[in-house]
Coordinates of N, CA and C in Angstrom, one line a residue:
Q1 N -9.2 -19.6 10.9 CA -10.0 -20.7 11.3 C -10.5 -21.5 10.1
H2 N -10.6 -20.9 8.9 CA -11.1 -21.6 7.8 C -10.0 -21.5 6.7
F3 N -9.9 -22.6 6.0 CA -9.0 -22.7 4.8 C -9.8 -23.0 3.6
V4 N -9.4 -22.4 2.5 CA -10.1 -22.6 1.2 C -9.1 -23.1 0.3
P5 N -9.5 -23.9 -0.7 CA -8.5 -24.5 -1.7 C -7.9 -23.4 -2.5
T6 N -6.7 -23.6 -3.0 CA -6.1 -22.7 -3.9 C -6.9 -22.5 -5.2
A7 N -7.0 -21.3 -5.7 CA -7.8 -21.1 -6.9 C -7.2 -21.7 -8.1
Q8 N -8.0 -22.3 -8.9 CA -7.6 -22.9 -10.2 C -8.2 -22.0 -11.3
L9 N -7.3 -21.6 -12.2 CA -7.8 -20.7 -13.3 C -7.5 -21.4 -14.6
D10 N -8.5 -21.7 -15.3 CA -8.4 -22.3 -16.6 C -8.0 -21.3 -17.7
S11 N -7.2 -21.7 -18.6 CA -6.8 -20.8 -19.7 C -8.0 -20.7 -20.7
P12 N -8.1 -19.6 -21.4 CA -9.2 -19.5 -22.4 C -9.0 -20.3 -23.6
D13 N -10.1 -20.8 -24.2 CA -10.0 -21.5 -25.4 C -9.6 -20.6 -26.5
S14 N -8.9 -21.1 -27.5 CA -8.5 -20.3 -28.6 C -9.6 -19.5 -29.2
G15 N -9.4 -18.2 -29.3 CA -10.5 -17.3 -29.9 C -11.6 -16.9 -28.9
D16 N -11.5 -17.3 -27.7 CA -12.6 -17.0 -26.7 C -12.1 -16.1 -25.6
Y17 N -11.0 -15.4 -25.8 CA -10.4 -14.6 -24.8 C -11.4 -13.6 -24.2
K18 N -12.2 -12.9 -25.1 CA -13.1 -11.8 -24.7 C -14.1 -12.4 -23.7
N19 N -14.8 -13.5 -24.0 CA -15.8 -14.1 -23.1 C -15.1 -14.5 -21.8
W20 N -13.9 -15.1 -21.9 CA -13.2 -15.6 -20.7 C -12.9 -14.4 -19.8
K21 N -12.4 -13.3 -20.3 CA -12.1 -12.1 -19.6 C -13.4 -11.5 -18.9
E22 N -14.4 -11.4 -19.7 CA -15.7 -10.8 -19.2 C -16.2 -11.7 -18.0
G23 N -16.1 -13.0 -18.1 CA -16.5 -13.9 -17.0 C -15.7 -13.6 -15.7
L24 N -14.3 -13.5 -15.9 CA -13.5 -13.2 -14.8 C -13.8 -11.9 -14.1
V25 N -14.0 -10.8 -14.9 CA -14.3 -9.5 -14.4 C -15.7 -9.6 -13.7
E26 N -16.6 -10.3 -14.2 CA -17.9 -10.4 -13.6 C -17.8 -11.1 -12.2
R27 N -16.9 -12.1 -12.1 CA -16.7 -12.8 -10.8 C -16.0 -11.9 -9.8
L28 N -15.0 -11.1 -10.3 CA -14.3 -10.1 -9.5 C -15.3 -9.1 -8.9
R29 N -16.2 -8.6 -9.8 CA -17.2 -7.6 -9.4 C -18.1 -8.2 -8.3
A30 N -18.5 -9.5 -8.5 CA -19.4 -10.1 -7.5 C -18.8 -10.5 -6.2
V31 N -17.5 -10.8 -6.2 CA -16.9 -11.3 -5.0 C -16.0 -10.2 -4.3
V32 N -15.1 -9.6 -5.1 CA -14.1 -8.7 -4.5 C -14.5 -7.2 -4.5
F33 N -15.0 -6.8 -5.7 CA -15.3 -5.4 -5.9 C -16.8 -5.1 -6.0
R34 N -17.6 -5.8 -5.1 CA -19.0 -5.7 -5.1 C -19.6 -4.3 -4.8
S35 N -18.8 -3.5 -4.2 CA -19.3 -2.1 -3.8 C -19.1 -1.2 -5.0
F36 N -18.4 -1.6 -6.1 CA -18.2 -0.7 -7.2 C -19.4 -0.5 -8.1
P37 N -19.7 0.7 -8.5 CA -20.8 0.9 -9.5 C -20.4 0.4 -10.8
E38 N -21.2 0.4 -11.8 CA -20.9 0.0 -13.1 C -19.7 0.8 -13.7
R39 N -19.8 2.1 -13.4 CA -18.7 3.0 -13.8 C -18.3 3.9 -12.6
I40 N -17.1 4.0 -12.2 CA -16.6 4.8 -11.1 C -16.7 6.3 -11.6
P41 N -17.3 7.2 -10.9 CA -17.3 8.6 -11.3 C -16.0 9.3 -11.2
P42 N -15.8 10.3 -12.0 CA -14.5 11.0 -12.0 C -14.3 11.7 -10.7
A43 N -13.0 11.9 -10.3 CA -12.7 12.6 -9.1 C -13.1 14.1 -9.3
G44 N -13.3 14.8 -8.2 CA -13.6 16.2 -8.2 C -12.4 17.0 -7.6
L45 N -12.2 18.2 -8.2 CA -11.1 19.1 -7.7 C -11.5 19.7 -6.4
E46 N -10.7 19.5 -5.4 CA -10.9 20.1 -4.1 C -10.1 21.4 -3.9
S47 N -8.8 21.3 -4.3 CA -8.0 22.5 -4.2 C -6.7 22.3 -5.1
M48 N -6.1 23.5 -5.3 CA -4.8 23.5 -6.1 C -3.8 24.2 -5.2
D49 N -2.6 23.6 -5.2 CA -1.4 24.2 -4.5 C -0.5 24.5 -5.6
G50 N -0.7 25.6 -6.3 CA 0.1 26.0 -7.4 C -0.5 25.3 -8.7
P51 N 0.2 25.5 -9.8 CA -0.3 24.9 -11.1 C 0.0 23.4 -11.2
E52 N 0.8 22.8 -10.3 CA 1.2 21.5 -10.6 C 0.8 20.5 -9.5
V53 N 0.1 20.9 -8.5 CA -0.3 20.0 -7.4 C -1.8 20.2 -7.1
W54 N -2.6 19.1 -7.2 CA -4.0 19.2 -7.0 C -4.4 18.2 -5.8
T55 N -5.4 18.6 -5.1 CA -6.1 17.7 -4.2 C -7.4 17.4 -4.8
L56 N -7.6 16.1 -5.0 CA -8.9 15.6 -5.6 C -9.7 14.8 -4.6
E57 N -11.0 14.8 -4.7 CA -11.8 14.0 -3.9 C -12.3 12.9 -4.8
T58 N -12.0 11.6 -4.4 CA -12.4 10.5 -5.2 C -13.7 9.9 -4.7
E59 N -14.0 9.9 -3.4 CA -15.2 9.5 -2.8 C -15.5 10.6 -1.7
S60 N -16.7 10.6 -1.3 CA -17.1 11.5 -0.2 C -16.1 11.4 1.0
G61 N -15.4 12.5 1.3 CA -14.4 12.5 2.4 C -13.1 11.9 2.1
I62 N -12.8 11.4 0.9 CA -11.5 10.8 0.6 C -10.8 11.7 -0.4
E63 N -9.7 12.2 0.1 CA -8.8 13.1 -0.8 C -7.5 12.4 -1.1
V64 N -7.1 12.7 -2.3 CA -5.8 12.2 -2.8 C -5.0 13.3 -3.4
S65 N -3.7 13.1 -3.6 CA -2.8 14.1 -4.1 C -2.4 13.7 -5.5
L66 N -2.4 14.7 -6.4 CA -2.0 14.5 -7.8 C -1.0 15.6 -8.2
R67 N 0.2 15.2 -8.6 CA 1.2 16.1 -9.0 C 1.6 16.0 -10.5
S68 N 1.8 17.0 -11.1 CA 2.3 17.0 -12.5 C 3.8 16.9 -12.5
L69 N 4.3 15.9 -13.3 CA 5.7 15.7 -13.4 C 6.2 16.0 -14.8
S70 N 5.3 16.6 -15.6 CA 5.6 16.7 -17.1 C 6.8 17.5 -17.4
T71 N 7.5 17.1 -18.4 CA 8.6 17.9 -18.9 C 8.3 18.3 -20.4
T72 N 7.0 18.2 -20.7 CA 6.5 18.5 -22.1 C 6.9 20.0 -22.3
P73 N 7.5 20.3 -23.4 CA 7.9 21.7 -23.7 C 6.6 22.6 -23.7
Q74 N 6.8 23.8 -23.1 CA 5.7 24.7 -23.0 C 5.1 25.0 -24.4
G75 N 3.7 24.9 -24.5 CA 3.0 25.2 -25.7 C 2.9 24.0 -26.6
S76 N 3.5 22.9 -26.3 CA 3.4 21.7 -27.2 C 2.3 20.8 -26.6
R77 N 1.7 20.0 -27.5 CA 0.6 19.2 -27.1 C 1.2 17.8 -26.7
P78 N 0.8 17.2 -25.5 CA 1.3 15.9 -25.2 C 0.7 14.8 -26.1
E79 N 1.4 13.7 -26.2 CA 1.0 12.6 -27.0 C 0.1 11.7 -26.2
R80 N 0.3 11.5 -24.9 CA -0.5 10.7 -24.1 C -0.4 11.1 -22.6
I81 N -1.3 10.6 -21.8 CA -1.3 10.9 -20.4 C -0.7 9.7 -19.7
V82 N 0.2 9.8 -18.8 CA 0.7 8.7 -18.0 C 0.4 9.0 -16.5
L83 N -0.3 8.1 -15.9 CA -0.6 8.2 -14.5 C 0.2 7.2 -13.7
I84 N 1.2 7.7 -12.9 CA 2.0 6.9 -12.1 C 1.4 6.7 -10.7
V85 N 1.2 5.4 -10.3 CA 0.6 5.2 -9.0 C 1.7 5.0 -8.0
N86 N 1.7 5.8 -7.0 CA 2.8 5.8 -6.0 C 2.3 5.0 -4.7
L87 N 2.8 3.8 -4.5 CA 2.6 3.1 -3.3 C 3.9 2.8 -2.6
G88 N 4.9 3.6 -2.8 CA 6.2 3.5 -2.2 C 7.3 3.1 -3.2
D89 N 6.9 2.4 -4.3 CA 7.8 2.0 -5.3 C 7.5 2.7 -6.6
A90 N 7.5 4.1 -6.6 CA 7.1 4.8 -7.7 C 8.0 4.7 -8.9
V91 N 7.4 4.6 -10.1 CA 8.2 4.6 -11.3 C 8.7 6.0 -11.6
P92 N 10.0 6.1 -11.8 CA 10.6 7.4 -12.0 C 10.1 8.0 -13.3
A93 N 9.7 9.3 -13.3 CA 9.2 10.0 -14.4 C 10.2 10.0 -15.6
S94 N 11.5 9.8 -15.3 CA 12.5 9.9 -16.3 C 12.4 8.7 -17.3
E95 N 11.5 7.7 -16.9 CA 11.4 6.5 -17.8 C 10.4 6.8 -18.9
F96 N 9.8 8.0 -19.0 CA 8.8 8.3 -20.0 C 9.3 9.3 -21.0
K97 N 8.5 9.5 -22.1 CA 8.9 10.4 -23.2 C 8.7 11.8 -22.7
R98 N 9.5 12.7 -23.3 CA 9.2 14.2 -23.0 C 7.9 14.6 -23.5
T99 N 7.3 13.9 -24.4 CA 6.0 14.3 -25.0 C 4.8 13.7 -24.2
D100 N 5.1 13.1 -23.1 CA 4.0 12.6 -22.2 C 3.6 13.6 -21.2
A101 N 2.3 13.7 -20.9 CA 1.9 14.4 -19.7 C 1.9 13.4 -18.6
V102 N 2.9 13.6 -17.7 CA 3.1 12.6 -16.6 C 2.6 13.2 -15.3
Y103 N 1.8 12.3 -14.6 CA 1.2 12.7 -13.3 C 1.6 11.6 -12.2
L104 N 1.8 12.0 -11.0 CA 2.1 11.1 -9.9 C 0.9 11.2 -8.9
L105 N 0.3 10.0 -8.7 CA -0.9 9.9 -7.8 C -0.5 9.3 -6.5
D106 N -0.8 10.0 -5.4 CA -0.6 9.4 -4.1 C -2.1 9.0 -3.7
P107 N -2.4 7.7 -3.8 CA -3.8 7.3 -3.4 C -4.0 7.4 -1.9
R108 N -5.1 7.1 -1.5 CA -5.4 7.1 0.0 C -4.4 6.3 0.8
G109 N -4.0 6.9 1.9 CA -3.0 6.3 2.8 C -1.6 6.5 2.4
V110 N -1.3 7.3 1.4 CA 0.0 7.5 0.9 C 0.3 9.0 0.8
G111 N 1.5 9.4 1.1 CA 1.9 10.9 1.0 C 1.2 11.7 2.1
A112 N 0.5 12.7 1.7 CA -0.2 13.6 2.7 C -1.3 12.9 3.5
T113 N -1.9 11.9 2.9 CA -3.0 11.2 3.6 C -2.5 9.9 4.3
K114 N -1.2 9.8 4.5 CA -0.6 8.5 5.1 C -1.1 8.4 6.5
W115 N -1.5 7.2 6.9 CA -2.0 6.9 8.2 C -0.9 6.0 8.9
S116 N -1.0 5.9 10.2 CA 0.0 5.1 10.9 C -0.3 3.6 10.6
S117 N 0.8 2.9 10.6 CA 0.7 1.4 10.2 C 1.4 0.5 11.2
R118 N 1.2 0.9 12.5 CA 1.7 0.0 13.5 C 1.1 -1.4 13.4
N119 N 1.8 -2.4 13.5 CA 1.3 -3.7 13.5 C 1.6 -4.4 14.8
P120 N 0.6 -4.9 15.5 CA -0.8 -4.5 15.5 C -0.9 -3.1 16.2
P121 N -2.0 -2.4 16.2 CA -3.3 -2.8 15.7 C -3.6 -2.4 14.3
N122 N -2.9 -1.4 13.7 CA -3.2 -0.9 12.4 C -4.7 -0.6 12.2
Y123 N -5.2 0.3 12.9 CA -6.7 0.6 13.0 C -7.3 0.9 11.7
V124 N -6.6 1.7 10.8 CA -7.3 2.1 9.6 C -7.5 0.9 8.6
A125 N -6.4 0.2 8.4 CA -6.5 -1.0 7.5 C -7.5 -2.0 8.0
R126 N -7.5 -2.2 9.3 CA -8.4 -3.2 9.9 C -9.9 -2.7 9.9
S127 N -10.1 -1.4 10.0 CA -11.5 -0.9 10.0 C -12.1 -1.0 8.6
H128 N -11.3 -1.1 7.5 CA -11.9 -1.3 6.2 C -12.7 -2.6 6.1
A129 N -12.3 -3.6 6.8 CA -13.0 -4.9 6.8 C -14.4 -4.7 7.4
L130 N -14.5 -3.9 8.4 CA -15.8 -3.6 9.0 C -16.8 -2.9 8.1
L131 N -16.2 -2.2 7.1 CA -17.0 -1.6 6.1 C -17.2 -2.5 4.8
G132 N -16.7 -3.7 4.9 CA -16.8 -4.6 3.8 C -15.9 -4.3 2.6
R133 N -14.8 -3.6 2.8 CA -13.9 -3.2 1.8 C -12.5 -3.4 2.3
T134 N -11.5 -3.2 1.4 CA -10.1 -3.2 1.7 C -9.4 -1.9 1.3
V135 N -8.3 -1.7 1.9 CA -7.5 -0.4 1.5 C -7.2 -0.5 0.0
D136 N -6.7 -1.6 -0.5 CA -6.4 -1.6 -1.9 C -7.6 -1.5 -2.8
E137 N -8.8 -2.0 -2.4 CA -10.0 -1.8 -3.2 C -10.3 -0.3 -3.3
G138 N -10.1 0.5 -2.2 CA -10.2 1.9 -2.3 C -9.2 2.6 -3.2
R139 N -8.0 2.0 -3.2 CA -6.9 2.6 -4.1 C -7.2 2.3 -5.5
V140 N -7.8 1.2 -5.8 CA -8.2 0.9 -7.2 C -9.3 2.0 -7.6
W141 N -10.2 2.2 -6.7 CA -11.2 3.3 -7.0 C -10.5 4.6 -7.2
D142 N -9.5 5.0 -6.4 CA -8.8 6.2 -6.6 C -8.2 6.3 -8.0
V143 N -7.5 5.3 -8.4 CA -6.9 5.3 -9.7 C -7.9 5.5 -10.8
A144 N -9.0 4.7 -10.8 CA -10.0 4.9 -11.8 C -10.7 6.2 -11.8
A145 N -10.9 6.8 -10.6 CA -11.6 8.1 -10.5 C -10.6 9.2 -11.0
V146 N -9.4 9.1 -10.7 CA -8.4 10.1 -11.1 C -8.1 10.0 -12.6
S147 N -8.1 8.8 -13.1 CA -8.0 8.6 -14.6 C -9.1 9.3 -15.3
R148 N -10.4 9.1 -14.8 CA -11.5 9.8 -15.4 C -11.4 11.3 -15.3
Y149 N -10.9 11.8 -14.2 CA -10.7 13.2 -14.0 C -9.7 13.8 -15.1
L150 N -8.6 13.1 -15.3 CA -7.5 13.5 -16.2 C -8.1 13.4 -17.7
L151 N -8.8 12.4 -18.0 CA -9.4 12.3 -19.3 C -10.4 13.4 -19.6
D152 N -11.2 13.8 -18.6 CA -12.1 14.9 -18.7 C -11.3 16.2 -18.9
H153 N -10.2 16.3 -18.1 CA -9.3 17.5 -18.2 C -8.7 17.7 -19.6
Y154 N -8.4 16.6 -20.3 CA -7.9 16.7 -21.6 C -9.0 16.4 -22.7
E155 N -10.2 16.4 -22.2 CA -11.4 16.3 -23.1 C -11.3 15.0 -23.9
N156 N -10.8 13.9 -23.3 CA -10.8 12.6 -23.9 C -10.1 12.6 -25.3
R157 N -9.1 13.5 -25.5 CA -8.4 13.6 -26.8 C -7.1 12.9 -26.7
L158 N -6.7 12.4 -25.6 CA -5.4 11.7 -25.5 C -5.6 10.3 -24.9
P159 N -4.7 9.4 -25.3 CA -4.8 8.1 -24.6 C -4.2 8.2 -23.2
L160 N -4.7 7.4 -22.3 CA -4.2 7.4 -20.9 C -3.7 6.0 -20.5
V161 N -2.5 6.0 -19.9 CA -1.9 4.7 -19.5 C -1.6 4.9 -18.0
V162 N -1.6 3.8 -17.3 CA -1.2 3.8 -15.8 C 0.1 3.0 -15.7
A163 N 0.9 3.4 -14.6 CA 2.1 2.8 -14.3 C 2.3 2.6 -12.8
G164 N 3.0 1.6 -12.4 CA 3.3 1.4 -11.0 C 4.3 0.3 -10.9
R165 N 4.9 0.2 -9.7 CA 5.8 -0.9 -9.4 C 5.3 -1.6 -8.1
G166 N 5.5 -2.9 -8.0 CA 5.1 -3.6 -6.8 C 3.6 -3.6 -6.7
A167 N 3.1 -3.2 -5.5 CA 1.7 -3.1 -5.2 C 1.0 -2.1 -6.1
G168 N 1.7 -1.0 -6.5 CA 1.2 0.0 -7.4 C 0.8 -0.6 -8.8
A169 N 1.6 -1.5 -9.2 CA 1.3 -2.2 -10.5 C 0.1 -3.0 -10.4
V170 N -0.1 -3.7 -9.3 CA -1.3 -4.5 -9.1 C -2.6 -3.7 -9.1
V171 N -2.5 -2.6 -8.3 CA -3.6 -1.7 -8.2 C -3.9 -1.1 -9.6
S172 N -2.9 -0.7 -10.3 CA -3.1 -0.2 -11.7 C -3.8 -1.2 -12.6
A173 N -3.4 -2.4 -12.5 CA -3.9 -3.5 -13.4 C -5.4 -3.7 -13.1
Y174 N -5.8 -3.7 -11.8 CA -7.2 -3.8 -11.5 C -8.0 -2.5 -11.9
A175 N -7.4 -1.4 -11.8 CA -8.1 -0.2 -12.3 C -8.4 -0.2 -13.8
M176 N -7.4 -0.8 -14.5 CA -7.6 -1.0 -16.0 C -8.8 -1.9 -16.3
L177 N -9.1 -2.8 -15.4 CA -10.3 -3.7 -15.6 C -11.6 -2.9 -15.5
F178 N -11.6 -1.9 -14.6 CA -12.8 -1.3 -14.3 C -13.0 0.1 -15.0
E179 N -12.0 0.6 -15.6 CA -12.1 1.8 -16.3 C -11.6 1.6 -17.7
S180 N -12.6 1.4 -18.6 CA -12.4 1.1 -20.0 C -11.6 2.1 -20.8
E181 N -11.5 3.4 -20.3 CA -10.8 4.4 -21.0 C -9.3 4.3 -20.8
I182 N -8.9 3.6 -19.8 CA -7.4 3.4 -19.6 C -6.9 2.5 -20.7
G183 N -6.0 3.1 -21.5 CA -5.5 2.3 -22.7 C -4.5 1.3 -22.4
G184 N -4.0 1.2 -21.2 CA -3.0 0.1 -20.9 C -2.1 0.6 -19.8
G185 N -1.1 -0.3 -19.5 CA -0.1 0.0 -18.4 C 1.3 0.0 -19.0
V186 N 2.2 0.6 -18.3 CA 3.6 0.6 -18.7 C 4.4 0.2 -17.5

């Protein structure tokens, strides 16, 4: 019923990138991610299914699956943590170095927590609007919370990067904005 004009984004002035970015993140927090706290807390361990599959709670009642895909030789220390965000177009673990600690995250609504997506009515996705949130906003939260969990697991001694394809790449990019400990994306 309502149309809004296409967003216009001005490029930063030379040497003013930091202030430009901070202004954009502030506007995103105010308009899109207004439910986010200043810092998203780390996920908590709910259960383990063997040494390589964990169920983590990112928010009260929200569980996600995290699997280790590492091929790091036993007893050697990884060089970095790679968190792959699986939204259907997962980045193959074979694209990373053997010295990486690689993890695959199935955020809410993916894998074991997948909900039906009949269109219409697609009840789960539509109900998020009633809560003032979106599914992908929750997935950004999941990535940031799991990133903090992994950093705590490795005692903040390793750099962490996130990876994804398609929608997973976009969710990863937003998580990098809100979790300063994420060192970048691949």
